[in-house]
mmCIF file of C-alpha atoms and ligand atoms in Angstrom:
data_model
loop_
_atom_site.group_PDB
_atom_site.id
_atom_site.type_symbol
_atom_site.label_atom_id
_atom_site.label_comp_id
_atom_site.label_asym_id
_atom_site.label_seq_id
_atom_site.Cartn_x
_atom_site.Cartn_y
_atom_site.Cartn_z
ATOM 1 C CA MET N 24 119.744 102.903 123.290
ATOM 2 C CA ALA N 25 117.211 100.934 125.185
ATOM 3 C CA ILE N 26 114.313 102.419 127.107
ATOM 4 C CA SER N 27 113.574 100.951 130.542
ATOM 5 C CA ASP N 28 110.253 99.223 131.037
ATOM 6 C CA ALA N 29 109.502 101.709 133.835
ATOM 7 C CA ASP N 30 110.019 104.748 131.597
ATOM 8 C CA PHE N 31 108.167 103.140 128.702
ATOM 9 C CA LEU N 32 105.229 102.353 130.983
ATOM 10 C CA LYS N 33 105.037 106.020 132.019
ATOM 11 C CA GLY N 34 105.143 107.003 128.349
ATOM 12 C CA TRP N 35 102.410 104.576 127.363
ATOM 13 C CA ARG N 36 100.191 105.644 130.262
ATOM 14 C CA GLN N 37 100.537 109.257 129.184
ATOM 15 C CA VAL N 38 99.818 108.505 125.535
ATOM 16 C CA LEU N 39 96.803 106.347 126.355
ATOM 17 C CA GLU N 40 95.472 109.085 128.620
ATOM 18 C CA MET N 41 95.932 111.533 125.741
ATOM 19 C CA CYS N 42 94.017 109.010 123.602
ATOM 20 C CA ASN N 43 91.181 109.474 126.125
ATOM 21 C CA LEU N 44 91.322 105.869 127.255
ATOM 22 C CA LYS N 45 88.846 105.367 130.067
ATOM 23 C CA ALA N 46 88.437 102.633 132.654
ATOM 24 C CA GLY N 47 86.181 99.870 131.391
ATOM 25 C CA GLU N 48 86.948 100.429 127.702
ATOM 26 C CA GLN N 49 87.764 97.371 125.609
ATOM 27 C CA VAL N 50 91.359 97.450 124.374
ATOM 28 C CA THR N 51 92.860 94.884 122.011
ATOM 29 C CA ILE N 52 96.610 94.605 121.619
ATOM 30 C CA LEU N 53 97.158 93.316 118.096
ATOM 31 C CA THR N 54 100.360 91.316 117.791
ATOM 32 C CA SER N 55 102.125 89.085 115.316
ATOM 33 C CA ASP N 56 105.097 86.762 115.538
ATOM 34 C CA ASP N 57 107.471 89.615 114.748
ATOM 35 C CA SER N 58 105.964 92.255 117.063
ATOM 36 C CA ASN N 59 108.357 94.056 119.386
ATOM 37 C CA PRO N 60 107.622 92.266 122.685
ATOM 38 C CA GLN N 61 108.469 95.320 124.798
ATOM 39 C CA ILE N 62 105.923 97.442 122.914
ATOM 40 C CA ALA N 63 103.187 94.799 123.169
ATOM 41 C CA ASN N 64 103.840 94.003 126.832
ATOM 42 C CA ILE N 65 104.151 97.556 128.097
ATOM 43 C CA ALA N 66 101.138 98.770 126.102
ATOM 44 C CA LYS N 67 99.143 95.957 127.661
ATOM 45 C CA LEU N 68 100.324 96.884 131.170
ATOM 46 C CA ALA N 69 99.578 100.577 130.673
ATOM 47 C CA ALA N 70 96.078 99.925 129.332
ATOM 48 C CA SER N 71 95.376 97.567 132.255
ATOM 49 C CA ASP N 72 96.781 100.125 134.677
ATOM 50 C CA LEU N 73 94.266 102.671 133.384
ATOM 51 C CA GLY N 74 91.443 100.235 134.030
ATOM 52 C CA ALA N 75 90.780 99.075 130.471
ATOM 53 C CA VAL N 76 89.562 95.564 129.713
ATOM 54 C CA VAL N 77 92.536 94.239 127.759
ATOM 55 C CA SER N 78 92.760 91.377 125.261
ATOM 56 C CA GLU N 79 95.595 90.298 123.035
ATOM 57 C CA LEU N 80 94.979 89.118 119.479
ATOM 58 C CA ASN N 81 97.851 87.393 117.708
ATOM 59 C CA LEU N 82 97.647 87.010 113.937
ATOM 60 C CA ALA N 83 100.114 85.141 111.771
ATOM 61 C CA PRO N 84 102.271 87.271 109.447
ATOM 62 C CA VAL N 85 101.348 87.429 105.752
ATOM 63 C CA ASN N 86 102.980 88.562 102.477
ATOM 64 C CA GLY N 87 106.441 87.369 103.585
ATOM 65 C CA GLU N 88 106.972 85.282 100.468
ATOM 66 C CA LYS N 89 105.714 88.039 98.142
ATOM 67 C CA ALA N 90 107.571 91.118 99.390
ATOM 68 C CA LEU N 91 111.094 91.855 98.192
ATOM 69 C CA SER N 92 112.103 93.607 101.423
ATOM 70 C CA PRO N 93 111.308 93.092 105.106
ATOM 71 C CA ASP N 94 109.742 96.561 105.318
ATOM 72 C CA LYS N 95 105.977 96.202 105.713
ATOM 73 C CA SER N 96 105.246 99.645 104.301
ATOM 74 C CA GLY N 97 106.822 98.498 101.024
ATOM 75 C CA TYR N 98 104.260 95.759 100.452
ATOM 76 C CA VAL N 99 100.775 96.806 101.446
ATOM 77 C CA GLY N 100 98.790 93.911 100.046
ATOM 78 C CA LYS N 101 96.213 91.875 101.857
ATOM 79 C CA THR N 102 96.355 91.850 105.627
ATOM 80 C CA PRO N 103 95.858 88.935 108.035
ATOM 81 C CA LEU N 104 92.302 90.221 108.558
ATOM 82 C CA GLU N 105 91.207 89.124 105.092
ATOM 83 C CA GLY N 106 88.883 86.173 105.495
ATOM 84 C CA ASN N 107 89.349 86.183 109.294
ATOM 85 C CA ALA N 108 85.846 86.992 110.518
ATOM 86 C CA ALA N 109 86.658 86.137 114.141
ATOM 87 C CA ALA N 110 89.605 88.557 114.299
ATOM 88 C CA LEU N 111 87.578 91.239 112.548
ATOM 89 C CA ALA N 112 84.756 90.829 115.059
ATOM 90 C CA CYS N 113 87.225 91.175 117.938
ATOM 91 C CA LEU N 114 88.638 94.418 116.554
ATOM 92 C CA LYS N 115 85.207 95.832 115.782
ATOM 93 C CA ALA N 116 84.102 95.088 119.328
ATOM 94 C CA SER N 117 87.091 97.015 120.715
ATOM 95 C CA ASP N 118 86.995 100.676 121.716
ATOM 96 C CA MET N 119 90.696 100.901 120.986
ATOM 97 C CA VAL N 120 93.201 98.726 119.121
ATOM 98 C CA ILE N 121 96.927 99.048 119.677
ATOM 99 C CA ASP N 122 98.511 97.675 116.519
ATOM 100 C CA THR N 123 102.009 96.251 116.973
ATOM 101 C CA LEU N 124 101.844 94.087 113.840
ATOM 102 C CA GLN N 125 101.413 96.930 111.357
ATOM 103 C CA LEU N 126 98.096 96.030 109.864
ATOM 104 C CA LEU N 127 98.390 98.757 107.247
ATOM 105 C CA PHE N 128 95.644 100.005 105.080
ATOM 106 C CA SER N 129 92.934 97.686 103.949
ATOM 107 C CA LYS N 130 89.189 97.513 103.501
ATOM 108 C CA GLU N 131 89.028 95.550 106.743
ATOM 109 C CA GLN N 132 90.828 98.256 108.695
ATOM 110 C CA GLU N 133 88.538 100.914 107.216
ATOM 111 C CA ASP N 134 85.602 98.769 108.340
ATOM 112 C CA VAL N 135 86.905 98.595 111.888
ATOM 113 C CA LEU N 136 87.461 102.359 112.008
ATOM 114 C CA LYS N 137 84.037 103.135 110.563
ATOM 115 C CA GLY N 138 82.525 101.306 113.519
ATOM 116 C CA GLY N 139 84.115 103.854 115.868
ATOM 117 C CA THR N 140 87.111 101.829 117.049
ATOM 118 C CA ARG N 141 90.216 103.976 117.413
ATOM 119 C CA MET N 142 93.521 102.466 116.368
ATOM 120 C CA LEU N 143 97.059 103.394 117.327
ATOM 121 C CA LEU N 144 99.954 101.902 115.385
ATOM 122 C CA ALA N 145 103.120 101.422 117.445
ATOM 123 C CA VAL N 146 106.042 99.740 115.701
ATOM 124 C CA GLU N 147 109.040 102.091 115.850
ATOM 125 C CA PRO N 148 111.864 101.290 118.290
ATOM 126 C CA PRO N 149 110.764 102.381 121.799
ATOM 127 C CA GLU N 150 113.489 105.027 122.095
ATOM 128 C CA ILE N 151 112.241 106.716 118.911
ATOM 129 C CA MET N 152 108.683 106.599 120.260
ATOM 130 C CA MET N 153 109.819 108.152 123.529
ATOM 131 C CA ARG N 154 111.872 110.859 121.799
ATOM 132 C CA MET N 155 108.733 111.860 119.914
ATOM 133 C CA MET N 156 106.086 111.523 122.611
ATOM 134 C CA PRO N 157 102.946 113.179 121.245
ATOM 135 C CA ARG N 158 102.395 116.677 122.672
ATOM 136 C CA PRO N 159 99.313 118.905 122.508
ATOM 137 C CA GLU N 160 101.273 121.479 120.501
ATOM 138 C CA ASP N 161 102.089 118.860 117.840
ATOM 139 C CA LYS N 162 98.406 118.173 117.412
ATOM 140 C CA GLN N 163 97.724 121.906 117.127
ATOM 141 C CA ARG N 164 100.360 122.317 114.421
ATOM 142 C CA VAL N 165 99.073 119.323 112.482
ATOM 143 C CA LEU N 166 95.473 120.517 112.698
ATOM 144 C CA ALA N 167 96.488 124.042 111.627
ATOM 145 C CA ALA N 168 98.270 122.571 108.594
ATOM 146 C CA ALA N 169 95.303 120.297 107.910
ATOM 147 C CA GLU N 170 92.980 123.273 107.887
ATOM 148 C CA LYS N 171 95.142 124.931 105.240
ATOM 149 C CA ILE N 172 95.445 121.824 103.084
ATOM 150 C CA GLY N 173 91.764 121.057 103.554
ATOM 151 C CA ALA N 174 90.767 124.483 102.240
ATOM 152 C CA ALA N 175 93.307 124.523 99.387
ATOM 153 C CA LYS N 176 92.467 123.956 95.763
ATOM 154 C CA LYS N 177 96.032 123.650 94.502
ATOM 155 C CA MET N 178 99.513 122.722 95.771
ATOM 156 C CA HIS N 179 102.690 123.909 94.068
ATOM 157 C CA VAL N 180 106.098 122.533 95.012
ATOM 158 C CA THR N 181 109.452 123.830 93.777
ATOM 159 C CA SER N 182 113.112 123.308 94.656
ATOM 160 C CA ALA N 183 116.518 124.499 93.535
ATOM 161 C CA ALA N 184 117.202 120.866 92.538
ATOM 162 C CA GLY N 185 114.533 121.179 89.827
ATOM 163 C CA THR N 186 111.223 120.149 91.357
ATOM 164 C CA ASP N 187 108.236 121.940 89.823
ATOM 165 C CA PHE N 188 105.076 120.055 90.649
ATOM 166 C CA THR N 189 101.400 120.934 90.956
ATOM 167 C CA CYS N 190 98.281 119.083 91.996
ATOM 168 C CA GLU N 191 94.682 119.865 92.878
ATOM 169 C CA PHE N 192 92.595 118.936 95.906
ATOM 170 C CA GLY N 193 88.966 118.365 96.674
ATOM 171 C CA GLN N 194 88.309 114.723 95.900
ATOM 172 C CA TYR N 195 89.817 113.178 99.030
ATOM 173 C CA PRO N 196 89.866 114.008 102.736
ATOM 174 C CA VAL N 197 92.921 115.315 104.602
ATOM 175 C CA LEU N 198 95.229 112.950 106.455
ATOM 176 C CA THR N 199 96.395 114.075 109.873
ATOM 177 C CA GLN N 200 98.963 112.229 111.955
ATOM 178 C CA TYR N 201 99.843 113.561 115.398
ATOM 179 C CA GLY N 202 100.495 110.314 117.226
ATOM 180 C CA LEU N 203 97.194 110.009 119.083
ATOM 181 C CA ALA N 204 94.076 107.966 118.386
ATOM 182 C CA ASP N 205 92.009 110.257 120.543
ATOM 183 C CA GLU N 206 88.621 110.237 118.825
ATOM 184 C CA PRO N 207 86.208 107.462 117.837
ATOM 185 C CA GLY N 208 87.162 106.002 114.446
ATOM 186 C CA ARG N 209 90.562 107.697 114.372
ATOM 187 C CA TRP N 210 93.714 105.903 113.180
ATOM 188 C CA ASP N 211 97.122 107.282 114.048
ATOM 189 C CA HIS N 212 100.720 106.258 114.446
ATOM 190 C CA TRP N 213 102.945 107.059 117.444
ATOM 191 C CA PRO N 214 105.316 108.706 116.476
ATOM 192 C CA SER N 215 104.325 110.953 113.586
ATOM 193 C CA THR N 216 103.653 114.641 113.043
ATOM 194 C CA PHE N 217 102.492 115.697 109.595
ATOM 195 C CA SER N 218 99.517 116.474 107.449
ATOM 196 C CA ALA N 219 98.907 115.310 103.888
ATOM 197 C CA ARG N 220 96.244 114.830 101.259
ATOM 198 C CA TRP N 221 95.684 112.751 98.155
ATOM 199 C CA PRO N 222 95.540 114.870 94.990
ATOM 200 C CA ASN N 223 92.475 114.700 92.763
ATOM 201 C CA GLU N 224 92.922 111.779 90.361
ATOM 202 C CA GLY N 225 94.616 112.950 87.195
ATOM 203 C CA SER N 226 95.539 116.377 88.580
ATOM 204 C CA SER N 227 99.204 115.779 89.519
ATOM 205 C CA GLN N 228 101.527 117.254 86.961
ATOM 206 C CA GLY N 229 105.184 118.222 86.582
ATOM 207 C CA THR N 230 108.612 117.189 87.758
ATOM 208 C CA ILE N 231 109.830 116.006 91.128
ATOM 209 C CA VAL N 232 113.594 115.833 91.554
ATOM 210 C CA ILE N 233 114.803 113.536 94.311
ATOM 211 C CA ASP N 234 118.123 115.162 95.163
ATOM 212 C CA GLU N 235 121.253 113.433 96.410
ATOM 213 C CA GLY N 236 120.728 112.756 100.128
ATOM 214 C CA ASP N 237 116.937 112.750 100.028
ATOM 215 C CA ILE N 238 115.384 109.652 101.562
ATOM 216 C CA LEU N 239 113.667 106.849 99.669
ATOM 217 C CA LEU N 240 111.232 104.668 101.598
ATOM 218 C CA PRO N 241 110.786 101.743 101.792
ATOM 219 C CA PHE N 242 114.322 101.439 100.397
ATOM 220 C CA LYS N 243 115.509 103.112 103.585
ATOM 221 C CA HIS N 244 118.504 104.720 102.032
ATOM 222 C CA TYR N 245 119.656 108.189 101.072
ATOM 223 C CA ALA N 246 119.591 108.911 97.331
ATOM 224 C CA ARG N 247 123.054 108.394 95.895
ATOM 225 C CA GLU N 248 122.427 110.792 93.022
ATOM 226 C CA PRO N 249 119.493 112.822 91.719
ATOM 227 C CA VAL N 250 116.415 111.147 90.221
ATOM 228 C CA THR N 251 114.046 113.085 87.968
ATOM 229 C CA VAL N 252 110.459 111.857 88.197
ATOM 230 C CA THR N 253 108.021 113.070 85.547
ATOM 231 C CA ILE N 254 104.326 113.062 86.412
ATOM 232 C CA GLU N 255 101.542 113.503 83.866
ATOM 233 C CA LYS N 256 97.826 113.430 84.606
ATOM 234 C CA GLY N 257 98.350 111.889 88.026
ATOM 235 C CA MET N 258 100.721 109.135 86.922
ATOM 236 C CA ILE N 259 104.488 108.749 87.097
ATOM 237 C CA VAL N 260 105.483 108.377 83.446
ATOM 238 C CA ASP N 261 109.280 108.576 83.673
ATOM 239 C CA ILE N 262 112.002 107.967 86.264
ATOM 240 C CA ALA N 263 115.316 109.255 84.938
ATOM 241 C CA GLY N 264 118.828 109.241 86.347
ATOM 242 C CA ARG N 265 121.589 106.771 87.060
ATOM 243 C CA THR N 266 121.693 103.780 89.423
ATOM 244 C CA GLU N 267 119.254 105.306 91.898
ATOM 245 C CA ALA N 268 116.642 105.790 89.160
ATOM 246 C CA GLU N 269 117.191 102.260 87.899
ATOM 247 C CA PHE N 270 116.764 100.912 91.436
ATOM 248 C CA MET N 271 113.452 102.759 91.787
ATOM 249 C CA ARG N 272 112.245 101.654 88.345
ATOM 250 C CA LYS N 273 113.146 98.002 88.933
ATOM 251 C CA PHE N 274 111.477 97.966 92.355
ATOM 252 C CA MET N 275 108.268 99.419 90.963
ATOM 253 C CA GLU N 276 108.331 97.147 87.897
ATOM 254 C CA SER N 277 108.594 94.084 90.153
ATOM 255 C CA PHE N 278 104.966 94.569 91.220
ATOM 256 C CA ASN N 279 103.788 94.333 87.619
ATOM 257 C CA ASP N 280 100.944 96.697 88.498
ATOM 258 C CA PRO N 281 100.270 99.881 86.517
ATOM 259 C CA ARG N 282 98.419 101.339 89.538
ATOM 260 C CA ALA N 283 101.752 101.516 91.365
ATOM 261 C CA TYR N 284 102.602 104.622 89.299
ATOM 262 C CA ALA N 285 99.704 106.739 90.556
ATOM 263 C CA MET N 286 100.545 109.711 92.775
ATOM 264 C CA ALA N 287 99.430 109.242 96.359
ATOM 265 C CA HIS N 288 99.591 111.496 99.424
ATOM 266 C CA VAL N 289 101.492 114.780 99.410
ATOM 267 C CA GLY N 290 102.219 116.953 102.442
ATOM 268 C CA TRP N 291 104.951 118.250 104.695
ATOM 269 C CA GLY N 292 106.609 117.328 107.994
ATOM 270 C CA LEU N 293 106.033 119.291 111.195
ATOM 271 C CA GLU N 294 108.122 117.520 113.827
ATOM 272 C CA ASN N 295 111.117 119.412 115.179
ATOM 273 C CA ARG N 296 112.224 116.365 117.215
ATOM 274 C CA ALA N 297 112.483 114.236 114.063
ATOM 275 C CA HIS N 298 115.799 114.197 112.251
ATOM 276 C CA TRP N 299 116.891 113.612 108.670
ATOM 277 C CA THR N 300 119.995 111.868 110.031
ATOM 278 C CA VAL N 301 118.315 109.121 112.083
ATOM 279 C CA LEU N 302 117.842 106.658 109.228
ATOM 280 C CA GLY N 303 121.600 106.688 108.701
ATOM 281 C CA LEU N 304 122.319 106.074 112.373
ATOM 282 C CA TYR N 305 120.371 102.808 112.685
ATOM 283 C CA ASP N 306 120.198 99.446 111.058
ATOM 284 C CA PRO N 307 117.565 100.644 108.583
ATOM 285 C CA GLN N 308 115.462 97.489 108.948
ATOM 286 C CA SER N 309 115.079 98.087 112.672
ATOM 287 C CA GLN N 310 112.718 101.005 112.034
ATOM 288 C CA LEU N 311 109.891 102.119 109.766
ATOM 289 C CA GLY N 312 111.390 105.567 109.199
ATOM 290 C CA MET N 313 109.113 107.977 111.038
ATOM 291 C CA ASP N 314 111.905 110.507 111.545
ATOM 292 C CA ALA N 315 112.255 110.627 107.762
ATOM 293 C CA ARG N 316 108.518 111.004 107.232
ATOM 294 C CA SER N 317 108.030 113.633 109.936
ATOM 295 C CA PHE N 318 111.062 115.926 110.054
ATOM 296 C CA ALA N 319 110.004 119.553 109.982
ATOM 297 C CA GLY N 320 109.867 121.139 106.553
ATOM 298 C CA ASN N 321 110.192 118.015 104.435
ATOM 299 C CA PHE N 322 107.989 117.601 101.371
ATOM 300 C CA LEU N 323 106.661 114.067 101.753
ATOM 301 C CA TRP N 324 105.200 112.632 98.567
ATOM 302 C CA SER N 325 104.194 109.108 97.793
ATOM 303 C CA SER N 326 103.011 106.741 95.122
ATOM 304 C CA GLY N 327 100.538 103.902 94.889
ATOM 305 C CA PRO N 328 97.488 103.164 97.010
ATOM 306 C CA ASN N 329 94.658 105.493 97.999
ATOM 307 C CA THR N 330 92.695 103.114 100.216
ATOM 308 C CA GLU N 331 93.684 105.115 103.294
ATOM 309 C CA ALA N 332 91.786 108.059 101.804
ATOM 310 C CA GLY N 333 88.763 105.917 101.018
ATOM 311 C CA GLY N 334 89.681 105.075 97.404
ATOM 312 C CA ASN N 335 89.831 101.601 95.913
ATOM 313 C CA ARG N 336 93.367 101.607 94.443
ATOM 314 C CA ASP N 337 94.802 98.841 96.581
ATOM 315 C CA THR N 338 98.109 98.332 94.809
ATOM 316 C CA PRO N 339 100.672 96.729 97.140
ATOM 317 C CA CYS N 340 103.459 99.032 95.853
ATOM 318 C CA HIS N 341 103.850 102.100 98.066
ATOM 319 C CA LEU N 342 106.762 104.535 98.156
ATOM 320 C CA ASP N 343 107.101 107.398 100.637
ATOM 321 C CA ILE N 344 109.734 109.926 99.606
ATOM 322 C CA PRO N 345 110.573 112.839 101.914
ATOM 323 C CA LEU N 346 112.521 115.589 100.124
ATOM 324 C CA ARG N 347 114.577 118.346 101.708
ATOM 325 C CA ASN N 348 114.887 121.974 100.641
ATOM 326 C CA CYS N 349 111.535 122.220 98.852
ATOM 327 C CA SER N 350 109.095 125.130 98.887
ATOM 328 C CA VAL N 351 105.464 124.059 99.234
ATOM 329 C CA SER N 352 102.647 126.515 98.664
ATOM 330 C CA LEU N 353 98.869 126.178 98.770
ATOM 331 C CA ASP N 354 96.901 128.471 96.458
ATOM 332 C CA GLY N 355 99.978 130.722 96.386
ATOM 333 C CA GLU N 356 100.500 130.850 100.167
ATOM 334 C CA PRO N 357 103.847 129.390 101.310
ATOM 335 C CA MET N 358 103.705 126.509 103.797
ATOM 336 C CA THR N 359 107.441 125.765 103.566
ATOM 337 C CA ILE N 360 110.254 127.730 101.937
ATOM 338 C CA ASP N 361 113.478 125.892 101.071
ATOM 339 C CA GLY N 362 112.609 123.150 103.535
ATOM 340 C CA LYS N 363 111.639 125.428 106.438
ATOM 341 C CA VAL N 364 108.105 125.526 107.795
ATOM 342 C CA ILE N 365 106.373 128.901 107.430
ATOM 343 C CA PRO N 366 105.651 130.563 109.744
ATOM 344 C CA ALA N 367 108.854 129.453 111.402
ATOM 345 C CA ASP N 368 107.371 129.849 114.883
ATOM 346 C CA GLN N 369 104.960 126.982 114.123
ATOM 347 C CA VAL N 370 107.810 124.529 114.735
HETATM 348 FE FE1 FE Z 15 102.577 106.644 102.824
#
């Protein structure tokens, strides 16, 4: 259901205030030909309303002819910033960038962030954004989880479906997403509420079973039957099952890139306003799937790139797979049990 411009403007004002946007700051609204016009227009109005100096930068879409699906998270190759020194200079000169084109992770984006620019991605349908307006308590939960995952040496994940997976930490920083770009150099995505980390290279080991009904992104569908993924020394070495497994194998093979099989971020969802059901209630291509990535107690694991964590594995193939009913522990301390966040009063 649509959100009125008036309500969306109130929402944007509140979020930008929570992002510590001050009068006189330079804000760039990054758009492309397929940006949601309501998001771009209302973000621009809200930033102007708060006294920011607002520009709009429109960049042509890229990768369209290479990607197999319209989902931008499923093809994370070069961005329109590559070779575009003028656009890069504009973003670097901004205090805050509101990204409605979904720039995704790239050396150029890391460059912009390193200069202190904060960036807020905003691409989900406005009603999903408004349902999951960032709240201070979400940030607290995410930071509490990040503290745990940041101090942990080892993660262990199990499930009744057959998952038994371990990995070690220390090599890469912790990823926090609480929907606010509220500090210099911070990237975030409204809406999202989770914490994650990239395992040490070569440390991921074991079996992950994607059970019937778990969500596969960027496929944006619910698994039709179980898929057993075997991971050895940080790499996916086998994907076994029926049609669902074949679908996953064929998609990954289409990139013809061995780096696609590396394990990427692992973590768990912390958002009690996000729902496992939402992906099935929408035209899947109308959303990125932040309910799926954020719902409380999921085990969200992924494959492919590590550029977001500062690594140089820039494979364009990226899967995000939120599982239900898993138990995640850090150095033996439970963070979720059977898909419920521990302690339960954190959610
Ligand atoms: Fe991801």
